[in-house]
Amino acid sequence: MGFLNPDVYLFDHEALDERGELIVVHKLPYSDVTQYSAEERATKFGADAALEYSHTLTDQIGGQLAAGFVLTGFAEAPHQSNVSAQYMSNYFATLAVKPG
């Protein structure tokens, strides 16, 4: 299962993309629905844009374990075009099997 590092949602993406600045503006877990009004979402992302949510690592990894999966592998990778890759991995992936 692959997922984004929840920390990706902390930062102001305009400052990151335009100036390479890591400015914390959101708290976790993140949700487009709670962060922006419907009007702000339509202006910022477009009326038909998909909504984004972050999940805690407890939700992502703990949820797999709680569902009876056994983690047999883990990998992480940076976002190659994002300045945050200098400081953290943006993508995580788990390999999980369900015994029985």
Backbone as ProteinMPNN parsed JSONL, in Angstrom:
{"seq_chain_A": "MGFLNPDVYLFDHEALDERGELIVVHKLPYSDVTQYSAEERATKFGADAALEYSHTLTDQIGGQLAAGFVLTGFAEAPHQSNVSAQYMSNYFATLAVKPG", "coords_chain_A": {"N_chain_A": [[0.85, -1.163, 0.0], [0.655, 2.15, -0.891], [1.325, 5.492, 0.213], [1.122, 9.017, 0.975], [3.542, 10.798, 2.896], [2.316, 12.071, 5.837], [3.314, 14.528, 6.724], [3.734, 16.095, 4.498], [1.49, 17.607, 4.087], [1.671, 19.703, 5.854], [2.81, 22.058, 4.884], [2.872, 25.29, 3.197], [2.043, 25.174, -0.006], [2.295, 26.906, -2.185], [4.361, 28.672, -1.403], [6.36, 26.783, -1.2], [6.544, 25.716, -3.835], [7.002, 28.038, -5.394], [9.055, 29.557, -4.144], [10.67, 27.826, -2.786], [10.437, 27.599, -0.056], [9.9, 26.262, 3.152], [7.171, 26.536, 4.831], [5.22, 26.213, 7.572], [1.774, 25.795, 7.634], [-0.532, 24.352, 8.038], [-2.317, 22.107, 10.237], [-2.094, 18.716, 11.367], [-4.26, 15.83, 11.487], [-4.717, 16.61, 8.013], [-7.272, 18.212, 6.031], [-8.901, 19.143, 3.086], [-11.527, 19.944, 3.276], [-11.963, 20.918, 5.89], [-10.015, 22.834, 6.046], [-10.425, 24.796, 4.086], [-13.06, 26.928, 2.878], [-15.963, 26.14, 0.825], [-16.038, 27.96, -1.289], [-13.404, 28.961, -1.271], [-12.021, 26.588, -1.878], [-12.974, 26.093, -4.49], [-11.941, 28.322, -5.849], [-9.167, 28.07, -5.37], [-8.478, 25.413, -6.153], [-10.2, 24.654, -8.191], [-13.512, 23.918, -9.306], [-14.157, 21.224, -9.748], [-12.163, 19.73, -8.599], [-10.477, 17.022, -6.991], [-10.826, 16.193, -3.54], [-8.436, 16.44, -0.893], [-6.996, 14.572, 1.761], [-5.155, 14.002, 4.73], [-3.753, 11.304, 6.591], [-3.025, 9.93, 9.781], [0.059, 8.297, 10.719], [-0.519, 6.272, 12.437], [-3.14, 5.663, 11.659], [-2.623, 4.796, 8.999], [-0.547, 2.75, 9.084], [-1.034, 1.411, 11.511], [-3.698, 0.753, 11.042], [-3.533, -1.224, 9.066], [-2.251, -3.239, 10.523], [-4.141, -3.661, 12.559], [-6.166, -4.747, 11.046], [-5.291, -7.248, 10.678], [-3.151, -7.701, 9.018], [0.264, -8.506, 8.287], [3.17, -6.725, 8.329], [5.617, -6.935, 5.92], [7.441, -5.571, 4.524], [8.879, -2.325, 3.824], [9.154, 0.836, 2.299], [10.509, 4.011, 1.293], [10.39, 7.159, -0.443], [11.633, 10.152, -2.028], [9.929, 13.115, -3.246], [10.681, 13.967, -6.32], [10.624, 16.522, -7.568], [10.25, 18.401, -5.638], [11.158, 20.713, -3.158], [11.08, 19.905, -0.534], [12.051, 17.349, -0.517], [14.695, 17.445, 0.1], [14.744, 17.247, 2.789], [13.002, 15.292, 3.749], [11.342, 12.153, 3.141], [8.7, 11.835, 0.83], [6.934, 9.907, 0.025], [5.582, 6.812, 1.076], [5.608, 3.247, 1.277], [4.115, 0.166, 2.019], [4.563, -3.335, 2.334], [2.377, -5.833, 2.778], [1.007, -8.786, 4.175], [-1.742, -11.01, 4.612], [-2.097, -13.393, 6.916], [-3.085, -16.841, 6.605]], "CA_chain_A": [[0.0, 0.0, 0.0], [1.439, 3.373, -0.936], [0.653, 6.682, 0.734], [1.95, 10.201, 1.204], [3.955, 11.165, 4.241], [1.373, 13.098, 6.29], [3.996, 15.809, 6.911], [3.638, 16.857, 3.253], [0.344, 18.51, 4.181], [1.952, 20.798, 6.779], [3.449, 23.219, 4.285], [2.269, 26.172, 2.206], [2.567, 24.656, -1.271], [2.692, 28.015, -3.062], [5.693, 29.098, -0.96], [7.27, 25.685, -1.515], [6.727, 25.625, -5.287], [7.476, 29.288, -5.996], [10.26, 30.112, -3.518], [11.44, 26.784, -2.115], [10.37, 27.83, 1.388], [9.08, 25.343, 3.941], [6.422, 27.328, 5.8], [4.132, 25.415, 8.14], [0.511, 26.533, 7.674], [-1.647, 23.459, 8.346], [-2.085, 21.105, 11.266], [-2.426, 17.359, 10.953], [-4.407, 15.43, 10.094], [-5.16, 17.67, 7.106], [-8.44, 17.981, 5.183], [-9.327, 20.295, 2.287], [-12.876, 20.334, 3.703], [-11.903, 21.727, 7.109], [-9.032, 23.906, 5.885], [-10.922, 25.837, 3.184], [-14.498, 26.961, 2.595], [-16.277, 25.664, -0.527], [-15.643, 29.007, -2.228], [-11.936, 28.971, -1.335], [-11.601, 25.381, -2.605], [-13.276, 26.283, -5.912], [-10.993, 29.305, -6.373], [-7.797, 27.585, -5.247], [-8.238, 24.127, -6.815], [-11.158, 24.4, -9.265], [-14.777, 23.382, -8.785], [-14.237, 19.767, -9.882], [-10.944, 19.105, -8.081], [-10.62, 16.011, -5.942], [-10.459, 16.654, -2.201], [-7.311, 15.719, -0.305], [-6.987, 14.353, 3.202], [-4.018, 13.232, 5.232], [-4.072, 10.363, 7.658], [-1.881, 9.74, 10.662], [0.752, 7.026, 10.513], [-1.285, 5.28, 13.2], [-4.225, 5.228, 10.772], [-2.112, 4.097, 7.82], [0.172, 1.519, 9.41], [-1.797, 0.735, 12.558], [-4.912, 0.197, 10.45], [-3.18, -2.491, 8.416], [-1.988, -4.22, 11.58], [-5.412, -3.954, 13.229], [-6.964, -5.568, 10.134], [-4.719, -8.587, 10.643], [-2.036, -7.827, 8.09], [1.622, -8.514, 8.822], [4.046, -5.936, 7.455], [6.817, -7.678, 5.549], [8.354, -4.673, 3.835], [8.605, -0.894, 3.911], [10.046, 1.65, 1.47], [10.172, 5.429, 1.229], [11.032, 7.829, -1.574], [11.373, 11.591, -2.085], [9.245, 13.694, -4.404], [11.869, 14.472, -7.02], [10.562, 17.923, -7.988], [9.805, 19.199, -4.508], [12.284, 21.08, -2.296], [10.992, 19.175, 0.738], [12.805, 16.103, -0.659], [15.996, 17.645, 0.739], [14.594, 17.085, 4.229], [12.184, 14.144, 4.146], [10.704, 11.365, 2.096], [7.304, 12.214, 0.664], [6.117, 8.732, -0.262], [5.83, 5.587, 1.831], [4.899, 2.065, 0.788], [4.25, -1.026, 2.848], [4.21, -4.634, 1.777], [1.681, -6.501, 3.875], [0.31, -10.033, 3.844], [-2.707, -11.434, 5.621], [-1.905, -14.827, 7.128], [-4.25, -17.733, 6.611]], "C_chain_A": [[0.901, 1.233, 0.0], [0.642, 4.559, -0.431], [1.655, 7.809, 0.916], [2.348, 10.308, 2.671], [2.997, 12.259, 4.714], [2.015, 14.478, 6.45], [3.955, 16.688, 5.664], [2.542, 17.912, 3.351], [0.572, 19.693, 5.126], [2.225, 22.122, 6.073], [2.569, 23.999, 3.313], [2.858, 25.785, 0.849], [2.941, 25.752, -2.259], [4.091, 28.5, -2.694], [6.738, 28.045, -1.32], [7.582, 25.656, -3.01], [7.381, 26.869, -5.877], [8.815, 29.772, -5.442], [11.126, 29.071, -2.813], [11.452, 26.922, -0.607], [9.444, 26.817, 2.053], [8.412, 26.139, 5.057], [5.244, 26.496, 6.282], [2.878, 26.276, 8.24], [-0.682, 25.664, 8.077], [-1.288, 22.557, 9.514], [-2.562, 19.759, 10.742], [-3.408, 16.723, 11.924], [-5.08, 16.526, 9.282], [-6.41, 17.249, 6.346], [-8.751, 19.257, 4.41], [-10.665, 20.834, 2.78], [-12.839, 21.229, 4.936], [-10.954, 22.918, 6.974], [-9.579, 25.086, 5.083], [-12.438, 25.774, 3.065], [-14.717, 26.44, 1.171], [-15.841, 26.683, -1.579], [-14.121, 29.066, -2.39], [-11.419, 27.757, -2.108], [-11.819, 25.548, -4.106], [-12.286, 27.25, -6.557], [-9.581, 28.74, -6.436], [-7.523, 26.361, -6.121], [-9.106, 23.887, -8.048], [-12.37, 23.672, -8.71], [-14.835, 21.861, -8.801], [-13.016, 19.037, -9.33], [-11.272, 18.07, -7.013], [-10.184, 16.607, -4.61], [-9.308, 15.812, -1.676], [-7.435, 15.694, 1.206], [-5.665, 13.696, 3.566], [-4.537, 12.283, 6.303], [-2.838, 10.245, 8.532], [-1.186, 8.428, 10.306], [0.081, 5.917, 11.309], [-2.446, 4.76, 12.36], [-3.695, 4.358, 9.635], [-1.483, 2.746, 8.16], [-0.581, 0.721, 10.468], [-3.071, 0.111, 12.029], [-4.661, -1.123, 9.748], [-2.957, -3.587, 9.458], [-3.278, -4.631, 12.283], [-6.314, -4.835, 12.367], [-6.381, -6.966, 9.961], [-3.596, -8.785, 9.655], [-0.719, -7.844, 8.856], [2.485, -7.738, 7.834], [5.326, -6.714, 7.198], [7.819, -6.814, 4.796], [7.916, -3.229, 3.983], [9.611, -0.169, 3.029], [9.576, 3.097, 1.529], [10.945, 6.067, 0.084], [10.71, 9.317, -1.532], [10.505, 11.943, -3.283], [10.323, 14.441, -5.17], [11.819, 15.957, -7.372], [10.183, 18.868, -6.855], [10.987, 19.466, -3.579], [12.251, 20.332, -0.963], [11.754, 17.858, 0.685], [14.208, 16.22, -0.066], [15.953, 17.283, 2.218], [13.843, 15.829, 4.648], [11.706, 13.39, 2.918], [9.231, 11.737, 2.034], [6.381, 11.014, 0.471], [6.56, 7.554, 0.598], [5.08, 4.451, 1.152], [5.155, 0.915, 1.747], [3.923, -2.244, 2.001], [3.615, -5.414, 2.931], [0.996, -7.76, 3.358], [-0.64, -10.369, 4.978], [-2.58, -12.944, 5.771], [-3.231, -15.595, 7.036], [-4.945, -17.71, 5.354]], "O_chain_A": [[1.815, 1.333, 0.819], [-0.573, 4.627, -0.62], [2.863, 7.589, 0.999], [1.582, 9.951, 3.566], [2.878, 13.287, 4.048], [1.329, 15.493, 6.325], [4.124, 17.903, 5.764], [2.656, 18.988, 2.764], [-0.262, 20.596, 5.187], [1.907, 23.187, 6.603], [1.655, 23.454, 2.695], [4.033, 26.039, 0.584], [3.822, 25.546, -3.094], [4.92, 28.718, -3.577], [7.862, 28.377, -1.698], [8.745, 25.579, -3.405], [8.226, 26.762, -6.765], [9.623, 30.335, -6.18], [12.196, 29.399, -2.299], [12.361, 26.426, 0.057], [8.343, 26.553, 1.57], [9.016, 26.385, 6.101], [4.375, 26.12, 5.495], [2.898, 27.347, 8.845], [-1.737, 26.195, 8.423], [-0.115, 22.274, 9.759], [-3.338, 19.686, 9.79], [-3.382, 17.062, 13.107], [-5.91, 17.275, 9.798], [-6.592, 16.068, 6.049], [-8.854, 20.332, 5.001], [-10.914, 22.037, 2.713], [-13.598, 22.194, 5.023], [-11.079, 23.9, 7.706], [-9.242, 26.237, 5.358], [-13.03, 24.697, 3.141], [-13.764, 26.315, 0.401], [-15.334, 26.31, -2.637], [-13.613, 29.204, -3.503], [-10.488, 27.878, -2.903], [-10.953, 25.19, -4.905], [-11.842, 27.025, -7.683], [-8.882, 28.909, -7.435], [-6.471, 26.27, -6.754], [-8.796, 23.02, -8.864], [-12.261, 22.902, -7.755], [-15.497, 21.264, -7.952], [-12.855, 17.841, -9.573], [-12.217, 18.225, -6.239], [-9.273, 17.435, -4.564], [-9.21, 14.621, -1.973], [-7.904, 16.64, 1.838], [-5.121, 12.916, 2.784], [-5.631, 12.461, 6.84], [-1.719, 10.445, 8.057], [-1.776, 7.557, 9.667], [0.107, 4.754, 10.905], [-2.713, 3.559, 12.345], [-4.258, 3.302, 9.343], [-1.852, 1.722, 7.586], [-0.747, -0.492, 10.342], [-3.49, -0.944, 12.505], [-5.481, -2.038, 9.824], [-3.416, -4.717, 9.294], [-3.485, -5.811, 12.569], [-7.135, -5.586, 12.894], [-6.906, -7.774, 9.195], [-3.128, -9.907, 9.462], [-0.608, -7.268, 9.938], [2.524, -8.059, 6.646], [6.031, -7.104, 8.129], [8.916, -7.268, 4.468], [6.746, -2.938, 4.232], [10.79, -0.519, 3.014], [8.404, 3.376, 1.782], [12.009, 5.589, -0.309], [9.644, 9.71, -1.058], [10.37, 11.154, -4.218], [10.823, 15.459, -4.692], [12.868, 16.595, -7.467], [9.831, 20.021, -7.103], [11.735, 18.546, -3.25], [13.293, 20.148, -0.333], [12.077, 17.296, 1.732], [14.84, 15.208, 0.237], [16.991, 17.041, 2.834], [14.015, 15.347, 5.767], [11.673, 13.923, 1.809], [8.59, 11.932, 3.067], [5.181, 11.103, 0.727], [7.751, 7.333, 0.814], [4.042, 4.668, 0.528], [6.274, 0.72, 2.222], [3.113, -2.183, 1.076], [4.275, -5.632, 3.947], [0.475, -7.787, 2.243], [-0.384, -10.06, 6.142], [-2.92, -13.691, 4.854], [-4.31, -15.084, 7.338], [-5.948, -18.404, 5.19]]}, "name": "protein", "num_of_chains": 1, "seq": "MGFLNPDVYLFDHEALDERGELIVVHKLPYSDVTQYSAEERATKFGADAALEYSHTLTDQIGGQLAAGFVLTGFAEAPHQSNVSAQYMSNYFATLAVKPG"}
